[in-house]
Backbone as JSON, one array per atom type, in Angstrom:
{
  "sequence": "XXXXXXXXXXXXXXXXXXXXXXXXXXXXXXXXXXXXXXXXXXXXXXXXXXXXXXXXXXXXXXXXXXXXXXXXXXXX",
  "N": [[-58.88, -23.68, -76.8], [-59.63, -20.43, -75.33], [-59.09, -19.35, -72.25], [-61.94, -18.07, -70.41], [-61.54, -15.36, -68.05], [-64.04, -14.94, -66.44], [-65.13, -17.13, -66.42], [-63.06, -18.36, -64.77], [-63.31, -17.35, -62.54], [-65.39, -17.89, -61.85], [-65.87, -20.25, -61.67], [-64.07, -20.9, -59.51], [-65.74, -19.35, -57.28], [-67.69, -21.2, -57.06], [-66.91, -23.71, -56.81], [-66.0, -23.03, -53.77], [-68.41, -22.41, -52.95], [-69.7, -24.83, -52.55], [-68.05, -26.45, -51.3], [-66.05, -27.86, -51.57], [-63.86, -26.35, -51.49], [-61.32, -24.71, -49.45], [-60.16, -21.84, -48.0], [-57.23, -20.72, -46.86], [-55.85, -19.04, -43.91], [-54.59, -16.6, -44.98], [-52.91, -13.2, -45.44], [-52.68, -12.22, -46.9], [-53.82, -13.08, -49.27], [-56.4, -12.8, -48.95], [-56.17, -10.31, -48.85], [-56.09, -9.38, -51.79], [-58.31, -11.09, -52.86], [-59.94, -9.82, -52.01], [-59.99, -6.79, -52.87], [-60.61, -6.75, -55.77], [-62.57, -5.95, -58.3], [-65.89, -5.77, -59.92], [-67.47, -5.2, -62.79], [-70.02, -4.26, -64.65], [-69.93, -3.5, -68.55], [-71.13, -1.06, -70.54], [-71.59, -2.92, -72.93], [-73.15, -5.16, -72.12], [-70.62, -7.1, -71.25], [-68.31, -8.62, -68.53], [-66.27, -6.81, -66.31], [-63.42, -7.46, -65.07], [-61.58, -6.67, -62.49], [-58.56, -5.04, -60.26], [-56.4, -3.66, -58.43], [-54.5, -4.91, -56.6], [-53.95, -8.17, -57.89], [-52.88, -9.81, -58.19], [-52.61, -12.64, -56.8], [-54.97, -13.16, -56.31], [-55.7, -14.02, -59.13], [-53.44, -16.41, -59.45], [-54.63, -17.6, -57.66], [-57.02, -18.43, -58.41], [-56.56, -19.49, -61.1], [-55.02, -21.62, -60.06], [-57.27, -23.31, -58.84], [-58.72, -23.53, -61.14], [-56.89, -25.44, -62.5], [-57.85, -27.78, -61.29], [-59.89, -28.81, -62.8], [-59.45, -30.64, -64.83], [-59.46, -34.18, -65.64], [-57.74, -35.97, -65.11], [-55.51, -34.54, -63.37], [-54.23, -35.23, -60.42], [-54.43, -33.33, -58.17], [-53.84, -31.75, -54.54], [-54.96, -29.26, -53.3], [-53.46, -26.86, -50.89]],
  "CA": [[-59.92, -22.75, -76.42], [-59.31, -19.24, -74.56], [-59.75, -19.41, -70.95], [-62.33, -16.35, -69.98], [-61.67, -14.35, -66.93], [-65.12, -14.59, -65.88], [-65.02, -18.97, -66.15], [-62.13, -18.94, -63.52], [-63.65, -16.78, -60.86], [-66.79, -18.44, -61.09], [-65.01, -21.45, -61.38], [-63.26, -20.58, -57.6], [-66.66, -19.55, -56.21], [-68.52, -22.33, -57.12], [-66.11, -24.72, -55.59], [-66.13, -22.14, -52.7], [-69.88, -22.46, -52.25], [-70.15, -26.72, -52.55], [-67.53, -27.18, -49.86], [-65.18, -28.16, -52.43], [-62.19, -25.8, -51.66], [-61.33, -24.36, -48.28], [-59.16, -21.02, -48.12], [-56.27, -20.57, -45.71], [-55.6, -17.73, -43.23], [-53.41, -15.82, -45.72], [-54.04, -12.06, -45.2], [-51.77, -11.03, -48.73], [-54.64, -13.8, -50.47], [-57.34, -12.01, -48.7], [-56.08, -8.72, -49.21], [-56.24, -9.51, -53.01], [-59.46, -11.25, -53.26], [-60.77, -8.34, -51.21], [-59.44, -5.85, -53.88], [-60.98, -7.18, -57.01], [-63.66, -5.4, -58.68], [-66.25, -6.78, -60.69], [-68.36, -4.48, -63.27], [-71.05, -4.52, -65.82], [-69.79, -2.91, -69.28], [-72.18, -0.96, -71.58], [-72.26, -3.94, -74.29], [-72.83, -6.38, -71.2], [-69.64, -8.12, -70.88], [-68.35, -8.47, -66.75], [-65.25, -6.54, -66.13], [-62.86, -7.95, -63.29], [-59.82, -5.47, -62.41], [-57.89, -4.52, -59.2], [-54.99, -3.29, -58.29], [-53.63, -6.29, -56.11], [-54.61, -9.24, -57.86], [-52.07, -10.92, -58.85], [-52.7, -13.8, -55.94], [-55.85, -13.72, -56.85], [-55.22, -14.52, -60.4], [-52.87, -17.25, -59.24], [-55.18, -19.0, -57.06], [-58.35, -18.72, -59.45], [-55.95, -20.22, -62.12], [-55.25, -22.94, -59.19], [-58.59, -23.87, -58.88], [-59.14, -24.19, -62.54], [-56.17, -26.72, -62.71], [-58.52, -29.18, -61.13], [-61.12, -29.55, -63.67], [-59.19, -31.5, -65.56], [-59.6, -35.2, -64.7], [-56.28, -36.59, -65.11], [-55.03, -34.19, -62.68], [-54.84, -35.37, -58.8], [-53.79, -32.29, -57.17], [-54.14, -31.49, -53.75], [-54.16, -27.43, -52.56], [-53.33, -26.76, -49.51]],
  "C": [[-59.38, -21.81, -75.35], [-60.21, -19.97, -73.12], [-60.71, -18.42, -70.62], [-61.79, -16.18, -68.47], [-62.95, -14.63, -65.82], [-65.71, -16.1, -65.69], [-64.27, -18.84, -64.91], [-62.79, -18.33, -62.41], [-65.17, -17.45, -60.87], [-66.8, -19.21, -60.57], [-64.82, -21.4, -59.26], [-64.91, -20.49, -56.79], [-67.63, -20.71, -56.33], [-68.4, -23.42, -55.92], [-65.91, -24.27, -54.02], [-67.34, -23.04, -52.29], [-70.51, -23.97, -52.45], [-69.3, -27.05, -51.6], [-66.57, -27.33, -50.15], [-63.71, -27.76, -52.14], [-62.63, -24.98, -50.0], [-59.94, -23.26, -48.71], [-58.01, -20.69, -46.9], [-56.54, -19.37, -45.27], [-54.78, -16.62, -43.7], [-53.88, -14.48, -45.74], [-53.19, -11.45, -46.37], [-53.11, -11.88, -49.66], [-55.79, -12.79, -50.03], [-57.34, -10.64, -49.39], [-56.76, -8.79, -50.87], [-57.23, -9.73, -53.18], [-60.67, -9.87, -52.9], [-61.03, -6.74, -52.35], [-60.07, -5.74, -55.49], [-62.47, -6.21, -57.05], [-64.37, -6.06, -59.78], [-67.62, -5.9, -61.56], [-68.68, -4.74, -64.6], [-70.46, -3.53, -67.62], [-70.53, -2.3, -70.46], [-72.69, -2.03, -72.63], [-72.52, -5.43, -72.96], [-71.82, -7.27, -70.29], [-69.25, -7.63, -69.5], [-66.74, -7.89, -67.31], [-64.72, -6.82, -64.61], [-61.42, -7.45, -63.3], [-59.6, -6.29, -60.92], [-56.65, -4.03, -58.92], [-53.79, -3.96, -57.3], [-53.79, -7.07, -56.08], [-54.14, -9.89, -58.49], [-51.8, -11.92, -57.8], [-53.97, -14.0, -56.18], [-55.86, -14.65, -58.46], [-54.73, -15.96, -60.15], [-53.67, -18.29, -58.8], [-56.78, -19.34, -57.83], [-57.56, -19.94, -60.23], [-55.38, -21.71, -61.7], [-56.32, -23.65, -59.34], [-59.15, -24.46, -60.13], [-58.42, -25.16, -63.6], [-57.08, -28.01, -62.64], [-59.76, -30.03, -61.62], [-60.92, -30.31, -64.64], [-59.1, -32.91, -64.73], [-58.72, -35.81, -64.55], [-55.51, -36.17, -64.6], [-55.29, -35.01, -61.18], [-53.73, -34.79, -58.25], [-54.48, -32.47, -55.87], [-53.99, -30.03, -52.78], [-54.46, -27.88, -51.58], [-52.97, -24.71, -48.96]]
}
């Protein structure tokens, strides 16, 4: 099954907003998450750009390592 785009970042804030994940002081991760855009497209579907979000990307795609249960990661 395709991953969507719009699973992983929800994914990240979810775990954000339960306590779940804690973000470091990184101001290149910031920058990135900061950067992201997130828009509505005439047929509905969410569009999520930016133009420096390839740490974002990375650490969404982190986050959505750990929904598998046979993983025991630990980010840091």
């Amino acid at each position: 099954r395709r991953i969507l785009k719009e699973d992983l970042y929800s994914n990240a804030i979810t775990m954000m907003e339960q306590g779940n994940l804690e973000l470091i002081a990184d101001l290149s991760l910031q920058k990135s998450l900061k950067s992201l855009t997130f828009e509505y497209t005439a047929d509905g579907k969410v569009r999520i750009y930016g133009k420096y979000d390839h740490l974002a990307e990375a650490f969404v795609r982190a986050c959505w390592s750990t929904r598998s249960k046979g993983l025991k990661l630990f980010l840091y």
